[in-house]
mmCIF file of C-alpha atoms in Angstrom:
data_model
loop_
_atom_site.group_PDB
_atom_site.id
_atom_site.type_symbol
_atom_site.label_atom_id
_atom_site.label_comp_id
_atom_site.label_asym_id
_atom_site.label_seq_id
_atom_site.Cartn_x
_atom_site.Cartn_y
_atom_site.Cartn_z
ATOM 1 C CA UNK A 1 93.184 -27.412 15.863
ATOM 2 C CA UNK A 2 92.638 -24.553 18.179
ATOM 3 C CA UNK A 3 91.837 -24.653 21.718
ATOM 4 C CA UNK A 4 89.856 -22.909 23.572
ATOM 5 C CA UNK A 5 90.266 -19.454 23.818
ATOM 6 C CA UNK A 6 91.382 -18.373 27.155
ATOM 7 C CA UNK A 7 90.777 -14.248 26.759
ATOM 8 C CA UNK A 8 88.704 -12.830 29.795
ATOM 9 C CA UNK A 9 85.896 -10.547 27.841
ATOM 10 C CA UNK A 10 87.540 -7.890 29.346
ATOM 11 C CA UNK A 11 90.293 -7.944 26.897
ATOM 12 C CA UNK A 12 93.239 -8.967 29.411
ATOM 13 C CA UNK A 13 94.655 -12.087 29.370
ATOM 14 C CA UNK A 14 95.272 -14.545 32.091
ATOM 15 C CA UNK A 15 98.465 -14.978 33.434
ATOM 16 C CA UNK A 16 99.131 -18.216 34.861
ATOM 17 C CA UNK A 17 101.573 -18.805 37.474
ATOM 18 C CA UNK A 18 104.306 -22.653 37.666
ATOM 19 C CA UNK A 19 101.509 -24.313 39.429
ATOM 20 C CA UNK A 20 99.055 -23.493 37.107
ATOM 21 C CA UNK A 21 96.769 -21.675 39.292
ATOM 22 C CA UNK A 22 95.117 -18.471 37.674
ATOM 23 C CA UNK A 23 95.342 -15.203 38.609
ATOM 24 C CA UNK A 24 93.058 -12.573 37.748
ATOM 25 C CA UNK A 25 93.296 -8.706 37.927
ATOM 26 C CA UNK A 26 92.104 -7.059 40.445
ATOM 27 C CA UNK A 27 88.653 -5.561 41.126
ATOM 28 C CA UNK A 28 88.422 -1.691 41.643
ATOM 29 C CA UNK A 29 87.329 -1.161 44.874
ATOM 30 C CA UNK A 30 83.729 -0.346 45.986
ATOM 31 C CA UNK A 31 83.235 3.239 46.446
ATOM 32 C CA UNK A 32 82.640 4.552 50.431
ATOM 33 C CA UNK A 33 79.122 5.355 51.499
ATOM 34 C CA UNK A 34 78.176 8.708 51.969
ATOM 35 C CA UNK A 35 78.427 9.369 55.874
ATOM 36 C CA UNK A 36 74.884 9.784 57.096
ATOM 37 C CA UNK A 37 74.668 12.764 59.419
ATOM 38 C CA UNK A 38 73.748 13.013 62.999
ATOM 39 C CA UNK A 39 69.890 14.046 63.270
ATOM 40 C CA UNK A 40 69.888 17.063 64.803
ATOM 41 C CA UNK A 41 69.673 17.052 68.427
ATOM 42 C CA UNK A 42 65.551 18.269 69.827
ATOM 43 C CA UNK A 43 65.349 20.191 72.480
ATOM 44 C CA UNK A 44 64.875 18.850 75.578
ATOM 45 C CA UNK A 45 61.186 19.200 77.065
ATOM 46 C CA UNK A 46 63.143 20.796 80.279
ATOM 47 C CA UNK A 47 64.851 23.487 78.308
ATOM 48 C CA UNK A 48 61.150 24.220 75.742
ATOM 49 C CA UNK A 49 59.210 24.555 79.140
ATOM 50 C CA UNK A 50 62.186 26.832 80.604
ATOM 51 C CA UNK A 51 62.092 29.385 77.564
ATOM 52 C CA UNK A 52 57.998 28.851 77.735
ATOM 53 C CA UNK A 53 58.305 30.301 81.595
ATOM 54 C CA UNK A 54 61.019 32.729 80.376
ATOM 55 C CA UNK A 55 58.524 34.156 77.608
ATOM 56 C CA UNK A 56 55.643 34.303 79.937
ATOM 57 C CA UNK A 57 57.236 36.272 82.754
ATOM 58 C CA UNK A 58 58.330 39.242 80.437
ATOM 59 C CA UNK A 59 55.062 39.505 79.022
ATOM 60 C CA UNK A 60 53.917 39.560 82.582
ATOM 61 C CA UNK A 61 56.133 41.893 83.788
ATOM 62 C CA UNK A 62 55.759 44.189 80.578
ATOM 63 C CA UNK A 63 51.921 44.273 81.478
ATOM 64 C CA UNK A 64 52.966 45.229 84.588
ATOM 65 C CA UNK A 65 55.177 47.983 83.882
ATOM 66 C CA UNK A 66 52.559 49.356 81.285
ATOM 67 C CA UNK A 67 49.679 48.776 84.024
ATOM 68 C CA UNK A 68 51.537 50.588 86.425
ATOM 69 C CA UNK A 69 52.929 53.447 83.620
ATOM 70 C CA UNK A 70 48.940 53.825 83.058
ATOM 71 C CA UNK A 71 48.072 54.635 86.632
ATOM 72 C CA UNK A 72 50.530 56.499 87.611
ATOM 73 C CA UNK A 73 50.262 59.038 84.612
ATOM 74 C CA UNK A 74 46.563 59.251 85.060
ATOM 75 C CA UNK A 75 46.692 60.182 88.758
ATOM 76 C CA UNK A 76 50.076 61.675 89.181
ATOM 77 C CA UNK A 77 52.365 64.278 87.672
ATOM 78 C CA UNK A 78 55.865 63.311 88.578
ATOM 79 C CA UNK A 79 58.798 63.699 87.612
ATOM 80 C CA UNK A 80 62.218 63.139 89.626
ATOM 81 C CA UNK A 81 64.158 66.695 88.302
ATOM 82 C CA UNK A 82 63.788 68.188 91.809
ATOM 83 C CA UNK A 83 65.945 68.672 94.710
ATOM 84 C CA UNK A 84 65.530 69.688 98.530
ATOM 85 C CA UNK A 85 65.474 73.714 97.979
ATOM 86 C CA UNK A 86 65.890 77.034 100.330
ATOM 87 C CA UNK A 87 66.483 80.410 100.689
ATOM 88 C CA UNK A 88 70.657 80.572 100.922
ATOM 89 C CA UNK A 89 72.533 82.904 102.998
ATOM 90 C CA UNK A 90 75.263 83.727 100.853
ATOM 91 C CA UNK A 91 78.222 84.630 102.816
ATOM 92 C CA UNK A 92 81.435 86.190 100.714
ATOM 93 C CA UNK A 93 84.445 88.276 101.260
ATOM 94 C CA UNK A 94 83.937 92.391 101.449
ATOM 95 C CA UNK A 95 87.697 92.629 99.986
ATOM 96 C CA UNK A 96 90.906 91.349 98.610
ATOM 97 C CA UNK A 97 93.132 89.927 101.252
ATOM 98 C CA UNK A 98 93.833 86.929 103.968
ATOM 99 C CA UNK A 99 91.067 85.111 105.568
ATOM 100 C CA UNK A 100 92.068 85.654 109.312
ATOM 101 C CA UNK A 101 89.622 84.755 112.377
ATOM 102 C CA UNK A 102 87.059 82.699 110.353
ATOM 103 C CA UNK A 103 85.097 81.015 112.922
ATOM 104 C CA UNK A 104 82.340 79.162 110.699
ATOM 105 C CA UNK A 105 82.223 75.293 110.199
ATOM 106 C CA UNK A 106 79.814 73.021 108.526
ATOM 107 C CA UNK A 107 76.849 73.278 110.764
ATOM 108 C CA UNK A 108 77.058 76.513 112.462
ATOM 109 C CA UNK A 109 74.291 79.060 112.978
ATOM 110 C CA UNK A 110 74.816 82.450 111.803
ATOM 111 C CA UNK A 111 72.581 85.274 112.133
ATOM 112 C CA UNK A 112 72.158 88.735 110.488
ATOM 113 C CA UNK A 113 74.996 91.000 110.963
ATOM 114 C CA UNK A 114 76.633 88.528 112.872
ATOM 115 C CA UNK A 115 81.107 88.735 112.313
ATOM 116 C CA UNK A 116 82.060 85.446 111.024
ATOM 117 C CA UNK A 117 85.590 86.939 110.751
ATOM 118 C CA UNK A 118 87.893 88.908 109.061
ATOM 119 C CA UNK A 119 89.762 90.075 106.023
ATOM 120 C CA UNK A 120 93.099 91.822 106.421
ATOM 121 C CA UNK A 121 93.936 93.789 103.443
ATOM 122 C CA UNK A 122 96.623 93.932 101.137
ATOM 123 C CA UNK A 123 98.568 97.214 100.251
ATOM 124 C CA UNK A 124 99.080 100.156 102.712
ATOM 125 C CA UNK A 125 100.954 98.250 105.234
ATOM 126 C CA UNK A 126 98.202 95.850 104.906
ATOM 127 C CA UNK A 127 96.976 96.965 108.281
ATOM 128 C CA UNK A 128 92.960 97.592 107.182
ATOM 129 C CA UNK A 129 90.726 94.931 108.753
ATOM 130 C CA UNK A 130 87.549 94.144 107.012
ATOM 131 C CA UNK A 131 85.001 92.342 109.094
ATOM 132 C CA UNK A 132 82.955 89.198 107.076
ATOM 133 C CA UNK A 133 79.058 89.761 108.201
ATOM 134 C CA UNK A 134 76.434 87.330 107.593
ATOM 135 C CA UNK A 135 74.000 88.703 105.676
ATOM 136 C CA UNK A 136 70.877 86.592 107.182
ATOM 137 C CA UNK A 137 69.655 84.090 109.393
ATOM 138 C CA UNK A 138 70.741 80.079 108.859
ATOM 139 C CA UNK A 139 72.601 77.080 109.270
ATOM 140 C CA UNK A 140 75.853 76.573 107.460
ATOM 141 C CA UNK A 141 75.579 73.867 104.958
ATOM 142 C CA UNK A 142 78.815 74.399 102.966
ATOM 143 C CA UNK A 143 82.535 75.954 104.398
ATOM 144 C CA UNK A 144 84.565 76.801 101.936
ATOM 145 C CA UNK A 145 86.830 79.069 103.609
ATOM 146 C CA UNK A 146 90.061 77.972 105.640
ATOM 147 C CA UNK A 147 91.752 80.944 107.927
ATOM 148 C CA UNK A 148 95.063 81.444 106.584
ATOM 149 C CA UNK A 149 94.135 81.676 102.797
ATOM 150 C CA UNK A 150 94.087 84.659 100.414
ATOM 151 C CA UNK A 151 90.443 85.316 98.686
ATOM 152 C CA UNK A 152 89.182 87.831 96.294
ATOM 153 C CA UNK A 153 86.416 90.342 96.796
ATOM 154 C CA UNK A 154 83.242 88.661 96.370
ATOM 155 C CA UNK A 155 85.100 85.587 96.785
ATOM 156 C CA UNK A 156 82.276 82.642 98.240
ATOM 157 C CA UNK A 157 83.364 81.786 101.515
ATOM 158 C CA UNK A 158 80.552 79.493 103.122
ATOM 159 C CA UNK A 159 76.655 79.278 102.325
ATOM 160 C CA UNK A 160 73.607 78.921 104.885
ATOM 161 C CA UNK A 161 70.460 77.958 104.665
ATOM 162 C CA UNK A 162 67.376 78.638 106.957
ATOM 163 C CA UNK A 163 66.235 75.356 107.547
ATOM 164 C CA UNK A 164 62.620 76.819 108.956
ATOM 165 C CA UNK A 165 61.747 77.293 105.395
ATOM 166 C CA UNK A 166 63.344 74.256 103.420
ATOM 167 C CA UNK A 167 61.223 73.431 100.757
ATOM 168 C CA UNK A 168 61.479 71.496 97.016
ATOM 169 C CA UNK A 169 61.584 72.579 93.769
ATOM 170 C CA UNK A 170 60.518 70.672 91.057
ATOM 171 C CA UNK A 171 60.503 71.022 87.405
ATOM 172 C CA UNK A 172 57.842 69.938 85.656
ATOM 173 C CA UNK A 173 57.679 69.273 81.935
ATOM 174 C CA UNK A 174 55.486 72.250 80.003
ATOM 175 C CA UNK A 175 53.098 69.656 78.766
ATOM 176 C CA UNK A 176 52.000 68.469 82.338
ATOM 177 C CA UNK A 177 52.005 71.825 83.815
ATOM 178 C CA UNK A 178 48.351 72.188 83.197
ATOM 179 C CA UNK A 179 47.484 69.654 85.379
ATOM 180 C CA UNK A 180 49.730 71.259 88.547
ATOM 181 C CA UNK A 181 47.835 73.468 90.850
ATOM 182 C CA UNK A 182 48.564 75.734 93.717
ATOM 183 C CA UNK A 183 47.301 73.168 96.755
ATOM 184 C CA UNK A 184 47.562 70.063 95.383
ATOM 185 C CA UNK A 185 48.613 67.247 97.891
ATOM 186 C CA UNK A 186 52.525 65.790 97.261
ATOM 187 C CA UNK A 187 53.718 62.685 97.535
ATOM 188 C CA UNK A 188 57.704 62.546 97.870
ATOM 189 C CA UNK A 189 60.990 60.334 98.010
ATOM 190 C CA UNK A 190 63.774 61.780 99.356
ATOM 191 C CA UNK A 191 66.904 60.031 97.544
ATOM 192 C CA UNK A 192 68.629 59.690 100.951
ATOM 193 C CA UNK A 193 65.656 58.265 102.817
ATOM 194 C CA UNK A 194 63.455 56.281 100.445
ATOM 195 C CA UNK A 195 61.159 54.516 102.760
ATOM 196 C CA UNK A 196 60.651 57.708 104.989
ATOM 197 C CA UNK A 197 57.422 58.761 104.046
ATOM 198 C CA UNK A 198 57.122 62.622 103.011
ATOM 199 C CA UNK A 199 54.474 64.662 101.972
ATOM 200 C CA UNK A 200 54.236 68.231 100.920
ATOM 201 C CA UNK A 201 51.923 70.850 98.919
ATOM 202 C CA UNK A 202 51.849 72.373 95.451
ATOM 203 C CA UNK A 203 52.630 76.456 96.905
ATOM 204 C CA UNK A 204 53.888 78.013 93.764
ATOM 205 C CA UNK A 205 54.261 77.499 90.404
ATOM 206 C CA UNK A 206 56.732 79.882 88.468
ATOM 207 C CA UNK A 207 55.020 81.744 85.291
ATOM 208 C CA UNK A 208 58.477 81.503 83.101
ATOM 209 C CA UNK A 209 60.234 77.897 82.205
ATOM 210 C CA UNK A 210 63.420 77.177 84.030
ATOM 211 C CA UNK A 211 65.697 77.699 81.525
ATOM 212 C CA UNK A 212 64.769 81.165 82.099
ATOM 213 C CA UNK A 213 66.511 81.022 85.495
ATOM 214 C CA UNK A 214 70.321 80.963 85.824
ATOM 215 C CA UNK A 215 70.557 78.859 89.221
ATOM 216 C CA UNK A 216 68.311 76.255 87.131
ATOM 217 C CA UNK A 217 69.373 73.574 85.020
ATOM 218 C CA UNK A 218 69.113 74.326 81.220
ATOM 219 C CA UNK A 219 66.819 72.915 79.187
ATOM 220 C CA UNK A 220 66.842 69.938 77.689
ATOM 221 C CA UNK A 221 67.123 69.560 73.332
ATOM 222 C CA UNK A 222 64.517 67.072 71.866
ATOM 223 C CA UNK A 223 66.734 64.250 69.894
ATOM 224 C CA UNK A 224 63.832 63.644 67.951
ATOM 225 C CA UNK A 225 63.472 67.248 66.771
ATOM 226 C CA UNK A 226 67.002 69.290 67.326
ATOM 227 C CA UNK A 227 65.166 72.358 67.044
ATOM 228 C CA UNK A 228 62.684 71.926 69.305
ATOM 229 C CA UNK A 229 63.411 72.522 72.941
ATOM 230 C CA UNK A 230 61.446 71.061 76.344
ATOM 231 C CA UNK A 231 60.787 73.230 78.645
ATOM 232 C CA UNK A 232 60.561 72.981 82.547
ATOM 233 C CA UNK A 233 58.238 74.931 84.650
ATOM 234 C CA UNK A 234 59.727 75.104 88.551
ATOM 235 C CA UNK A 235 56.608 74.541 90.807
ATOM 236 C CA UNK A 236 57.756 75.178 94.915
ATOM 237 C CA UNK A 237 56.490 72.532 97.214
ATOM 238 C CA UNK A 238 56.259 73.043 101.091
ATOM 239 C CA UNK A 239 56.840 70.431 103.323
ATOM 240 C CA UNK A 240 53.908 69.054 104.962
ATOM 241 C CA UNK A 241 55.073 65.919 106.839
ATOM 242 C CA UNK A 242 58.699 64.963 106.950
ATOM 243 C CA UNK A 243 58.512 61.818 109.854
ATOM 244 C CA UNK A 244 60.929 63.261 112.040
ATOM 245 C CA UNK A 245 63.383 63.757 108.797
ATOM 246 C CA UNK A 246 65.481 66.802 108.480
ATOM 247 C CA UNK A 247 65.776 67.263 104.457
ATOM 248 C CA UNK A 248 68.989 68.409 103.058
ATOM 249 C CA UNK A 249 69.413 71.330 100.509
ATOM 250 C CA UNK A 250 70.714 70.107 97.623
ATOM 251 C CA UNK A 251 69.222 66.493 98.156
ATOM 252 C CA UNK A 252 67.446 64.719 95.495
ATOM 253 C CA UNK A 253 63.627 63.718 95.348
ATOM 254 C CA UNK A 254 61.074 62.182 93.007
ATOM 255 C CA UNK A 255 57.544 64.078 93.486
ATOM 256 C CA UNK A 256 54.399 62.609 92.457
ATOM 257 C CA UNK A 257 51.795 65.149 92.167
ATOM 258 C CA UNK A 258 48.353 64.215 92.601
ATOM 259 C CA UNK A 259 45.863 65.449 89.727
ATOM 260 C CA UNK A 260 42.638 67.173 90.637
#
């Protein structure tokens, strides 16, 4: 007679060990959980109400800027391509040569016909002396020159400027030009001095753009349309109130021109 049949369902047999214990194969082991991940990390209320100030500030200051864009172009015409201007006293050499006698620094007064010094010629023994008159009335506001050193004819040597007629030129865009007339009041900003308050008046306005005029800038090219080219119309403004400030040619200025 058969006994009992000692098979595991699984098909593998029992093995049993001296001491008749049973051992049975081992279990696969338990797959590993799926790591959960972190929840994401919220913002902090500190850092929302920080980028909620951040937000409204630039809107506020963008309001701002187009508030003050909005008043300024509906009472002003400026623009801030203009410099201190005069009428210069060109002073350059009559001839080829060395620069002897040259008595002009930055700052000195010249006057019409007045012998800043000399040139002594080259060639012929090099004994011909050619005297360096200043051709007008002004205060030197460049030197160029240094005695000793040889200069062509024509050659700049120092330029003047009479500062009893110092005045600014300003360049105004073609399209705002119709709103600039002789006599209107100037507000100004000198570069130098900006919280000297200076005023002036509208005195001329040029009837042919800037880049018509060779001591002007040239005009400026329209990225948006390469073919099409702004144009600046010079309008001279005398100085009507400088508080005690003595403006520098060459210096410059931001105008704001009051409309009618």
């Amino acid at each position: 007679m058969e006994g009992p049949d000692t098979t595991p369902r699984n098909g593998h047999r029992h093995d049993q060990e001296s001491d008749g214990a049973v051992l049975t194969a081992p279990r696969p082991a338990a797959p590993s959980p799926t790591p959960t991940p972190p929840p994401r990390e919220r913002w902090r209320r500190s850092t929302r109400i920080g980028l909620a100030v951040i937000a409204t500030v630039s809107l506020l200051e963008g309001a701002a800027f187009g508030g003050t864009y909005y008043f300024d172009t509906s009472k002003y015409v400026s623009t801030d391509n203009a410099q201190v201007d005069g009428d210069k006293v060109d002073i350059n050499a009559p001839a080829t040569g060395t620069l002897t006698e040259w008595t002009v620094t930055d700052g000195s007064t010249v006057h019409t016909n007045q012998v800043l010094g000399r040139i002594k010629g080259i060639g012929a023994g090099g004994q011909a002396q050619h005297p360096i008159k200043s051709p007008g009335n002004g205060t030197v506001a460049v030197n160029n020159a240094v005695n000793g050193e040889d200069v062509n004819a024509g050659t700049e040597l120092a330029t003047a400027f009479n500062f009893n007629d110092i005045y600014v030129t300003a360049r105004v865009a073609e399209t705002d030009i119709k709103d600039v007339h002789v006599g209107q009041p100037v507000d100004i900003t000198i570069d130098a001095s900006p919280k000297t308050p200076v005023t002036g008046i509208v005195e001329e306005i040029q009837n042919s753009s800037a880049g018509s005029f060779s001591f002007f800038p040239g005009p400026d090219t329209d990225p948006s349309n390469p073919q099409k080219v702004d144009q600046y119309i010079p309008v001279k403004i005398e100085f009507t109130n400088t508080d005690g400030l003595t403006p520098i040619p060459g210096t410059n200025v931001t105008v704001h021109i009051h409309k009618p």
